[in-house]
Coordinates of C-alpha atoms in Angstrom, one line a residue:
M310 CA -61.3 201.6 191.1
D311 CA -64.3 199.4 192.0
F312 CA -63.7 195.7 192.0
G313 CA -66.8 194.6 193.4
A314 CA -68.7 191.6 192.2
G315 CA -69.2 191.5 188.5
S316 CA -67.5 195.0 188.2
H317 CA -67.0 196.2 184.4
T318 CA -64.8 199.0 185.3
Q319 CA -65.0 202.2 182.8
S320 CA -63.8 201.1 179.6
S321 CA -61.4 203.1 177.4
P322 CA -61.5 203.9 173.7
L323 CA -58.7 201.6 173.1
L324 CA -60.3 198.8 175.0
N325 CA -63.7 199.3 172.9
K326 CA -61.6 199.4 169.7
L327 CA -60.0 195.9 170.7
R328 CA -63.2 194.3 171.8
A329 CA -64.6 195.4 168.2
I330 CA -61.9 193.6 166.1
D331 CA -62.7 190.4 164.4
V332 CA -59.6 189.0 163.1
T333 CA -61.3 186.9 160.5
Q334 CA -62.6 190.0 158.9
R335 CA -59.5 192.0 159.5
V336 CA -57.2 189.3 157.8
T337 CA -58.9 188.5 154.4
A338 CA -56.2 186.4 152.8
H339 CA -58.0 183.2 151.5
N340 CA -56.1 182.3 148.6
N341 CA -56.3 178.5 149.2
P342 CA -58.9 176.2 150.7
W343 CA -56.8 175.4 154.0
E344 CA -56.3 179.3 154.8
A345 CA -59.7 179.7 156.1
A346 CA -59.3 176.8 158.6
I347 CA -56.0 178.2 159.8
L348 CA -57.4 181.7 160.1
A349 CA -60.2 180.2 162.3
E350 CA -57.7 178.6 164.6
F351 CA -55.8 181.7 165.1
A352 CA -58.9 183.4 165.9
R353 CA -59.6 180.7 168.6
S354 CA -56.4 181.9 170.2
G355 CA -58.2 185.0 170.9
V356 CA -55.1 187.0 170.0
A357 CA -56.0 190.6 168.8
F358 CA -54.0 193.7 169.0
T359 CA -54.7 197.5 168.5
A360 CA -52.7 200.4 169.3
S361 CA -52.8 204.5 169.2
S362 CA -50.6 204.3 166.1
P363 CA -52.5 202.8 163.1
A364 CA -48.9 201.9 161.5
M365 CA -48.3 199.6 164.4
E366 CA -51.7 198.0 164.3
N367 CA -51.8 197.6 160.5
R368 CA -48.3 196.0 160.6
F369 CA -49.6 193.4 163.2
Y370 CA -52.3 192.1 161.0
D371 CA -50.1 192.3 157.9
A372 CA -47.9 189.8 159.8
V373 CA -51.0 187.7 160.6
A374 CA -52.0 187.5 157.0
E375 CA -48.5 186.7 155.7
L376 CA -48.1 184.0 158.3
I377 CA -51.1 182.4 157.1
A378 CA -49.9 182.6 153.6
C379 CA -46.6 180.8 154.7
I380 CA -48.6 177.7 155.9
K381 CA -49.2 175.4 152.9
P382 CA -49.0 171.4 152.2
T383 CA -45.4 170.2 151.5
G384 CA -45.2 166.7 150.3
S385 CA -48.8 165.7 151.6
E386 CA -52.1 167.1 152.1
Q387 CA -51.1 168.2 155.6
P388 CA -50.1 172.1 155.6
I389 CA -47.0 172.9 157.5
L390 CA -45.2 176.1 158.1
H391 CA -42.9 177.5 155.4
E392 CA -39.7 179.6 155.7
G393 CA -41.2 182.0 153.3
G394 CA -39.7 184.4 150.8
I395 CA -37.2 182.7 148.3
Y396 CA -37.0 179.7 150.6
H397 CA -39.7 177.3 149.3
G398 CA -39.9 174.6 152.0
C399 CA -39.3 174.0 155.7
W400 CA -35.8 174.0 157.1
L401 CA -34.9 172.1 160.4
E402 CA -32.7 174.8 161.7
S403 CA -35.6 177.3 161.7
T404 CA -38.9 176.6 160.5
G405 CA -39.0 173.2 162.0
T406 CA -37.9 174.6 165.4
I407 CA -37.7 178.1 166.6
N408 CA -40.3 179.4 164.1
A409 CA -42.8 176.4 164.9
E410 CA -42.1 177.0 168.7
L411 CA -43.5 180.5 168.3
L412 CA -46.3 179.5 165.9
S413 CA -47.4 177.0 169.0
R414 CA -48.8 179.9 170.8
F415 CA -51.0 181.0 167.7
V416 CA -51.8 178.0 165.5
P417 CA -50.7 175.0 167.7
S418 CA -52.3 172.3 165.1
I419 CA -49.6 173.7 162.3
A420 CA -46.8 173.8 164.9
A421 CA -47.4 170.1 165.8
A422 CA -47.7 169.1 162.2
T423 CA -44.4 170.8 161.2
F424 CA -42.4 169.2 164.2
A425 CA -44.0 165.7 163.2
A426 CA -43.2 166.2 159.5
F427 CA -39.5 165.8 160.2
A428 CA -40.1 162.7 162.1
E429 CA -42.4 161.2 159.4
H430 CA -39.6 161.7 156.9
Q431 CA -36.7 160.5 159.1
R432 CA -34.3 158.1 157.4
E433 CA -33.9 154.6 158.6
D434 CA -30.5 155.1 160.0
G435 CA -31.8 158.0 162.1
L436 CA -30.9 161.1 160.1
L437 CA -33.5 163.7 160.0
P438 CA -34.0 165.8 156.8
Y439 CA -32.4 169.2 157.0
K440 CA -35.3 170.5 154.9
L441 CA -38.8 169.6 153.4
T442 CA -39.6 170.7 150.1
P443 CA -42.6 170.1 147.7
D444 CA -40.4 167.6 146.1
G445 CA -39.5 165.8 149.2
P446 CA -37.2 165.6 152.2
V447 CA -33.4 166.6 151.6
F448 CA -30.7 165.0 153.7
S449 CA -27.5 166.7 152.1
Q450 CA -26.4 168.3 155.4
I451 CA -27.6 168.8 158.8
Q452 CA -28.3 172.4 159.6
L453 CA -28.8 172.5 163.3
V454 CA -29.2 175.6 165.4
S455 CA -32.4 175.7 167.8
P456 CA -32.7 172.5 169.7
L457 CA -35.8 170.7 168.3
A458 CA -36.4 169.0 171.7
R459 CA -36.9 172.2 173.4
S460 CA -39.2 173.4 170.7
V461 CA -41.2 170.3 171.0
W462 CA -41.1 170.4 174.8
T463 CA -42.3 173.9 174.8
H464 CA -45.3 173.2 172.3
Y465 CA -46.2 170.0 174.5
S466 CA -46.2 172.3 177.7
L467 CA -48.5 174.9 176.1
N468 CA -51.0 172.7 174.3
G469 CA -52.4 170.0 176.2
R470 CA -49.5 167.6 177.1
D471 CA -50.3 164.9 174.4
K472 CA -48.0 162.0 175.7
A473 CA -48.5 159.9 172.5
Y474 CA -47.3 163.0 170.4
L475 CA -44.5 163.5 172.6
A476 CA -43.4 159.7 172.7
K477 CA -43.4 159.8 168.8
M478 CA -41.1 162.8 168.9
Y479 CA -39.0 161.4 171.7
R480 CA -38.3 158.4 169.8
S481 CA -37.4 160.1 166.6
M482 CA -35.0 162.7 168.3
A483 CA -33.3 159.8 170.3
A484 CA -32.5 158.0 167.1
Y485 CA -31.2 161.3 165.6
D486 CA -29.0 161.9 168.6
A487 CA -27.4 158.4 167.9
W488 CA -26.7 159.4 164.3
L489 CA -25.1 162.5 165.2
A490 CA -23.0 160.8 167.8
K491 CA -21.9 158.1 165.3
W492 CA -21.1 160.2 162.2
R493 CA -20.3 163.6 163.5
D494 CA -17.6 163.1 166.1
T495 CA -14.8 161.7 163.9
R496 CA -12.2 163.1 166.2
K497 CA -13.6 161.4 169.2
T498 CA -13.9 164.6 171.2
G499 CA -17.5 164.0 172.4
A500 CA -18.4 167.3 170.6
V501 CA -20.2 167.6 167.3
E502 CA -18.5 168.6 164.0
A503 CA -19.3 170.7 161.1
F504 CA -18.4 169.6 157.8
C505 CA -19.6 172.8 155.7
A506 CA -20.8 176.2 156.2
F507 CA -24.4 175.0 155.8
D508 CA -24.3 172.7 158.6
T509 CA -24.8 175.5 160.8
G510 CA -26.8 177.9 158.5
H511 CA -24.1 180.5 158.4
D512 CA -24.3 181.1 154.8
L513 CA -21.4 183.6 153.7
S514 CA -20.1 184.2 157.2
A515 CA -16.4 184.8 157.8
R516 CA -16.4 181.9 160.3
F517 CA -16.5 179.5 157.3
W518 CA -14.2 181.3 154.9
H519 CA -12.1 178.5 153.2
V520 CA -14.7 175.9 153.9
P521 CA -17.0 174.5 151.3
D522 CA -20.7 175.4 151.4
S523 CA -22.1 171.6 151.2
P524 CA -20.4 168.4 152.5
F525 CA -18.1 166.3 150.4
N526 CA -20.1 164.8 147.6
N527 CA -23.3 166.3 149.3
D528 CA -22.9 163.2 151.8
T529 CA -23.9 164.3 155.4
K530 CA -21.4 161.7 156.6
A531 CA -18.4 163.2 154.7
Y532 CA -16.2 166.2 154.7
N533 CA -13.5 167.0 152.0
P534 CA -10.3 165.1 153.2
D535 CA -8.2 167.6 151.2
N536 CA -9.5 170.7 152.9
P537 CA -6.7 172.3 155.4
V538 CA -9.1 173.0 158.2
L539 CA -12.1 170.5 158.1
P540 CA -13.6 169.2 160.3
F541 CA -14.5 172.0 162.6
I542 CA -15.7 171.1 166.1
A543 CA -18.6 173.4 166.2
P544 CA -19.7 175.0 169.4
D545 CA -23.3 175.8 168.2
L546 CA -23.7 172.1 167.0
T547 CA -22.3 170.7 170.4
A548 CA -24.3 173.2 172.4
N549 CA -27.4 172.2 170.4
V550 CA -27.0 168.3 171.3
A551 CA -26.4 169.2 175.1
C552 CA -29.6 171.1 175.3
Q553 CA -31.4 168.4 173.2
R554 CA -30.3 165.8 175.8
L555 CA -31.5 167.8 178.7
Y556 CA -34.7 168.2 177.2
L557 CA -34.8 164.6 176.1
A558 CA -34.3 163.7 179.8
R559 CA -37.2 165.8 180.7
M560 CA -39.3 163.8 178.1
A561 CA -38.1 160.5 179.2
E562 CA -39.0 161.2 182.8
E563 CA -42.6 162.3 181.5
L564 CA -42.8 159.1 179.7
G565 CA -42.1 157.1 182.6
E566 CA -38.4 156.3 181.4
D567 CA -35.1 156.9 183.4
P568 CA -33.7 160.4 182.5
A569 CA -30.3 159.8 184.0
P570 CA -28.6 158.5 180.9
W571 CA -29.6 161.5 179.0
R572 CA -28.4 163.9 181.8
A573 CA -25.1 162.1 181.7
R574 CA -24.7 162.6 178.0
A575 CA -25.6 166.2 178.3
E576 CA -22.9 166.6 180.8
Q577 CA -20.4 165.1 178.5
S578 CA -21.3 167.3 175.7
I579 CA -21.0 170.5 177.8
A580 CA -17.7 169.3 178.9
A581 CA -16.5 168.8 175.4
L582 CA -18.0 172.2 174.5
F583 CA -15.9 173.9 177.0
E584 CA -12.7 171.9 176.5
Q585 CA -12.6 172.1 172.7
C586 CA -14.4 175.5 171.9
F587 CA -14.1 177.8 174.7
H588 CA -11.6 180.5 174.7
A589 CA -11.0 181.5 178.2
E590 CA -9.1 184.8 177.6
D591 CA -11.7 186.0 175.1
G592 CA -14.6 184.5 176.9
F593 CA -15.9 183.3 173.8
F594 CA -16.9 180.1 172.0
Y595 CA -15.0 179.3 168.7
D596 CA -14.8 176.4 166.2
R597 CA -11.6 174.5 166.6
D598 CA -10.2 173.3 163.1
R599 CA -8.3 170.1 162.3
N600 CA -5.1 171.5 163.4
G601 CA -6.1 172.4 166.9
Q602 CA -6.5 176.2 166.3
H603 CA -9.6 178.1 167.1
V604 CA -11.3 180.1 164.4
R605 CA -11.4 183.4 166.0
V606 CA -14.3 184.9 164.3
Q607 CA -16.7 186.2 166.7
S608 CA -20.2 185.5 165.4
D609 CA -23.7 185.1 166.7
V610 CA -22.6 181.5 167.7
L611 CA -22.3 182.9 171.1
L612 CA -25.8 183.7 171.2
R613 CA -26.7 180.4 170.0
V614 CA -24.7 178.5 172.7
L615 CA -26.2 180.8 175.4
A616 CA -29.8 180.0 173.9
C617 CA -29.0 176.3 174.3
E618 CA -28.8 177.0 178.3
V619 CA -25.2 176.7 178.5
G620 CA -23.6 178.6 181.4
D621 CA -24.8 179.9 184.8
D622 CA -26.4 183.4 185.5
A623 CA -22.9 185.0 186.2
F624 CA -21.7 183.5 182.7
F625 CA -24.6 185.1 181.0
A626 CA -24.0 188.4 182.7
E627 CA -20.3 188.5 181.6
A628 CA -21.4 187.6 178.1
L629 CA -24.0 190.5 178.1
S630 CA -21.5 193.0 179.4
R631 CA -18.6 192.0 177.1
Y632 CA -20.4 191.2 174.0
L633 CA -24.1 191.2 173.5
L634 CA -24.8 194.5 174.9
N635 CA -21.4 196.1 173.7
T636 CA -21.7 198.6 170.9
R637 CA -18.3 197.5 169.7
K638 CA -19.5 194.0 169.4
F639 CA -23.1 192.9 168.7
F640 CA -25.1 195.9 170.3
A641 CA -25.7 197.9 166.9
K642 CA -28.5 200.6 166.8
Y643 CA -30.5 197.8 165.6
P644 CA -29.2 194.6 167.3
L645 CA -28.1 191.9 167.3
T646 CA -25.3 191.7 164.3
S647 CA -24.2 188.4 162.9
I648 CA -20.6 189.2 163.1
A649 CA -19.0 191.6 165.8
L650 CA -19.0 195.1 164.7
D651 CA -15.2 195.5 165.5
D652 CA -14.3 192.4 163.4
P653 CA -12.4 193.6 160.2
R654 CA -14.5 191.1 158.4
F655 CA -18.0 192.7 159.2
D656 CA -19.8 193.8 156.5
P657 CA -23.2 195.3 156.9
A658 CA -24.5 194.5 153.5
Y659 CA -28.1 193.4 154.0
D660 CA -29.5 192.8 150.3
Y661 CA -28.4 189.1 150.2
N662 CA -28.5 186.1 152.5
S663 CA -25.5 186.8 154.6
W664 CA -24.4 186.0 158.1
C665 CA -21.3 188.2 157.9
G666 CA -22.6 191.2 159.5
P667 CA -26.3 192.3 159.0
T668 CA -29.0 191.8 161.8
N669 CA -30.9 188.6 160.7
F670 CA -34.4 187.9 162.1
L671 CA -33.4 184.3 162.9
T672 CA -30.8 185.5 165.3
L673 CA -33.7 187.8 166.9
I674 CA -36.3 185.1 167.5
R675 CA -33.7 182.7 168.9
T676 CA -32.6 185.4 171.2
P677 CA -35.3 185.6 174.0
H678 CA -35.0 182.1 175.3
A679 CA -31.4 183.0 176.5
F680 CA -32.6 186.1 178.4
D681 CA -35.6 184.7 179.9
H682 CA -33.6 181.7 181.1
H683 CA -31.4 183.9 183.0
G684 CA -33.9 186.6 184.2
R685 CA -32.6 189.4 182.1
H686 CA -35.9 190.8 181.0
V687 CA -35.2 194.5 181.0
E688 CA -32.1 193.9 178.9
L689 CA -34.2 192.1 176.4
T690 CA -36.4 195.0 176.0
W691 CA -33.4 196.9 174.7
I692 CA -33.5 194.7 171.6
L693 CA -37.3 194.3 171.4
Y694 CA -37.9 198.3 171.2
P695 CA -35.6 199.1 168.2
I696 CA -36.4 196.1 166.3
L697 CA -40.2 196.6 166.7
S698 CA -39.7 200.3 165.7
A699 CA -38.1 199.1 162.5
Q700 CA -40.6 196.4 161.9
F701 CA -43.5 199.0 162.3
R702 CA -42.2 201.4 159.6
S703 CA -41.2 198.5 157.1
T704 CA -43.1 197.5 154.3
R705 CA -41.7 193.9 153.9
F706 CA -40.9 191.1 156.2
A707 CA -37.5 190.8 155.2
Q708 CA -34.7 188.1 156.5
T709 CA -32.4 191.0 157.3
L710 CA -32.0 194.4 158.8
H711 CA -29.3 197.1 158.2
P712 CA -27.7 197.2 161.8
F713 CA -27.2 200.8 161.4
T714 CA -30.4 202.2 159.7
G715 CA -33.0 199.4 160.4
R716 CA -34.1 199.4 156.7
E717 CA -35.4 196.0 155.5
G718 CA -33.0 193.8 153.5
F719 CA -33.0 190.5 151.7
T720 CA -36.3 188.7 150.6
E721 CA -40.0 189.2 151.9
A722 CA -42.8 187.2 153.2
Y723 CA -40.3 185.7 155.5
S724 CA -41.7 183.6 158.4
P725 CA -39.0 184.5 161.0
S726 CA -39.4 188.1 160.5
I727 CA -43.2 187.7 160.8
L728 CA -43.2 185.6 163.9
C729 CA -40.5 188.0 165.4
L730 CA -43.1 190.7 165.1
L731 CA -46.0 188.8 166.7
D732 CA -43.5 187.5 169.4
F733 CA -42.0 190.8 170.1
V734 CA -45.5 192.5 170.5
E735 CA -46.9 189.9 172.9
R736 CA -43.6 189.9 175.1
L737 CA -43.5 193.8 175.3
S738 CA -47.3 194.6 175.4
G739 CA -49.3 191.6 175.5
I740 CA -50.3 188.3 177.3
Q741 CA -47.8 185.5 176.8
P742 CA -48.6 181.9 177.7
R743 CA -45.4 180.2 179.3
P744 CA -44.2 176.6 179.2
D745 CA -44.3 176.5 183.1
G746 CA -47.9 177.0 183.1
T747 CA -47.9 180.9 183.9
L748 CA -49.1 183.7 181.9
W749 CA -47.1 187.1 181.6
F750 CA -49.0 190.3 181.3
T751 CA -46.4 192.8 180.5
G752 CA -47.1 196.5 181.0
L753 CA -44.8 198.5 178.4
V754 CA -45.5 199.9 175.2
P755 CA -43.3 200.2 172.0
H756 CA -40.9 203.2 171.8
Q757 CA -40.6 205.6 169.0
I758 CA -36.7 205.7 168.6
E759 CA -36.7 207.5 165.2
H760 CA -37.2 211.2 165.0
R761 CA -39.6 212.9 167.4
D762 CA -40.8 211.1 170.5
V763 CA -44.5 209.8 170.2
A764 CA -46.6 208.5 173.2
H765 CA -48.1 205.2 172.4
E766 CA -50.8 203.0 173.8
T767 CA -51.8 199.6 173.2
A768 CA -54.4 196.8 173.9
Y769 CA -53.9 193.0 173.6
A770 CA -56.2 190.1 173.8
R771 CA -55.7 186.4 174.3
T772 CA -57.9 183.4 175.1
V773 CA -56.3 180.7 177.6
D774 CA -58.4 177.7 178.7
G775 CA -61.7 179.2 178.1
H776 CA -60.8 182.4 179.8
H777 CA -60.7 185.8 177.7
F778 CA -58.0 188.1 178.7
E779 CA -57.4 191.6 177.8
L780 CA -54.4 194.0 178.7
V781 CA -54.6 197.9 178.1
N782 CA -51.2 199.7 178.4
T783 CA -51.0 203.4 178.9
Q784 CA -48.1 205.8 179.6
T785 CA -48.9 205.5 183.1
H786 CA -50.5 202.1 184.0
S787 CA -51.9 198.9 182.7
I788 CA -55.3 197.3 183.3
A789 CA -56.1 193.6 182.7
Y790 CA -59.4 192.0 182.3
R791 CA -60.7 188.5 182.4
D792 CA -64.1 187.4 180.9
G793 CA -64.9 191.3 180.8
E794 CA -64.3 191.9 184.3
V795 CA -61.2 193.9 185.8
L796 CA -58.5 191.6 186.9
F797 CA -56.0 193.9 188.1
R798 CA -54.6 197.4 187.7
A799 CA -50.9 198.1 187.8
P800 CA -48.4 201.0 187.3
K801 CA -46.5 201.0 184.0
G802 CA -43.4 199.0 184.0
V803 CA -44.0 195.8 185.5
R804 CA -44.8 192.2 184.3
I805 CA -47.7 190.4 186.2
I806 CA -47.5 186.9 186.4
T807 CA -50.6 184.8 186.9
D808 CA -51.5 181.2 186.4
R809 CA -53.6 180.1 183.4
A810 CA -56.8 180.9 185.2
G811 CA -55.4 184.4 186.0
A812 CA -54.8 184.0 189.6
I813 CA -51.9 186.6 190.3
T814 CA -48.8 184.8 191.6
G815 CA -46.2 187.6 191.2
L816 CA -44.6 190.4 189.2
I817 CA -41.4 191.4 187.6
G818 CA -39.7 194.8 187.3
M819 CA -39.6 195.7 183.6
S820 CA -37.9 199.3 183.7
V821 CA -34.3 200.5 184.3
N822 CA -36.1 202.4 187.1
T823 CA -37.3 201.0 190.2
I824 CA -41.0 201.0 190.1
A825 CA -42.9 201.4 193.3
G826 CA -46.8 201.4 193.4
T827 CA -49.8 199.6 194.2
L828 CA -51.3 196.5 192.5
H829 CA -54.9 196.7 192.7
T830 CA -56.9 193.5 192.6
R831 CA -60.2 191.9 193.3
D832 CA -58.6 190.4 196.4
G833 CA -57.1 193.5 197.8
E834 CA -54.4 196.2 197.0
F835 CA -50.7 195.2 197.4
D836 CA -47.8 197.8 197.7
F837 CA -44.7 196.9 196.2
T838 CA -41.2 198.0 195.0
A839 CA -39.6 196.3 192.1
A840 CA -35.9 196.9 190.9
A841 CA -35.0 196.2 187.2
N842 CA -35.4 192.4 186.7
E843 CA -36.6 191.8 190.5
Q844 CA -39.2 189.2 190.8
L845 CA -41.5 189.3 193.5
H846 CA -43.8 186.4 194.7
L847 CA -47.3 187.1 195.9
E848 CA -48.5 184.9 198.8
N849 CA -50.6 185.3 202.0
G850 CA -51.4 188.8 201.1
A851 CA -47.9 190.1 200.6
F852 CA -44.9 190.3 198.2
T853 CA -41.5 188.5 199.0
R854 CA -38.4 188.8 196.9
L855 CA -37.9 185.7 194.7
H856 CA -34.9 186.7 192.4
N857 CA -32.9 190.1 192.0
P858 CA -30.2 189.6 189.5
G859 CA -29.6 193.5 189.1
L860 CA -29.2 195.1 185.7
V861 CA -26.3 194.7 183.2
H862 CA -25.6 197.9 181.4
P863 CA -24.6 198.5 177.9
T864 CA -20.9 198.8 177.3
Y865 CA -18.8 200.5 174.7

């Protein structure tokens, strides 16, 4: 392969097809005056996707069109992201956190407006609304899952580091932290309490049997005093606050303030989480009821805690082996279930809003952060492959999947499902900007897991800081381009890491198998051997091992 100056290596039909795509022509939904501007901003991201499978490609652009339709004004002229489907509004647990965090990579101005809308509607006592609707903000519960501070920090890191914006959000989240500490720790444990099922968004979950859906008198500060089990000391709420505090420490430091008090508070939250909610024998986190009993329902609360960066690498590996990759627990054919498969209360019914069994797309988009945080990149692909396979053959962007068949379930045009497809395609076969200032070029292609095997190829594009990048993935290799010129060629099964300008800094083994081969670049050829999850650093013309955690296998 010629890497000489100005080289434009021979192009493939797939690359030519990618370069011919005009997203603004491919996506034609313009039902409202603001949609054209949003589509134009998406187009400026440079994101485009093509595949040897027309079904894959069509579903990708269906997702783009339906994502834009989920963005609309809510209580003001400024459009923000909506949850979609039957959910008319923007929920803090999802739309205002993890959904907007993913949106930051595609339409950052709307992500910023979505985060800010919660701060703008904050109550004087510090309480954030749990949702924003066309009729105004609603405060009748808290409904926390993904940490807002982490989502805001990710957006800030990816999109120009606007300190004025960060300071505004920091002040808002600090006030909310004080509200939670004052009103949601009635037992003075240092943890955070759930007063109802809706506080965690675990609708109809067996975790909250015999607990009301809403707080007492719909007052966020009150629980029913006659309830025999409330309040619950909640592991996911407590982990949320712990993670919030860690990211508020980062923000404080970035803004020139002392981060130490936030770090100390985070440590106090972690200590309370393990003291109150961790069951050592089970290796699981449970609610603790008013009588001191653990509510031993194994739900996706474990993943929620892990996604809040709780526990070290060994702790996460144990959770993978025992629970998340265990086919008796959460590792269904279409993972991850909302209740453990072997719990007698597990119910796979997926035709309504249930967190008592089916696979929920909110669980799925919350999942990658936990795996990324612990370097478990290969294990994550075992979730990406079946979910993408289900989505590529679906006809709706539903809230749920049947965990055994992958059939789409409740509602449609649901933004977590839409963003799941966009995120998973970029993670598996695309070019993903990272909060640490790197880019991931991942050399894998979707698997056909139903019926007969089919060999797929993909091509993906994205623009970063004025450079236009392209990545073509085949069954044998990957080729990346920067501004039309070849950037690198690598064997299939690795993730190439670069800085935002495309300078190569390392790679990660993305296959169960050890990948041995040569990375071809304009600066030379570099031989490597990368085991599963092994991260290599490229410096001074050679690869050195940076991290090699090994592989956690599925269990039964």
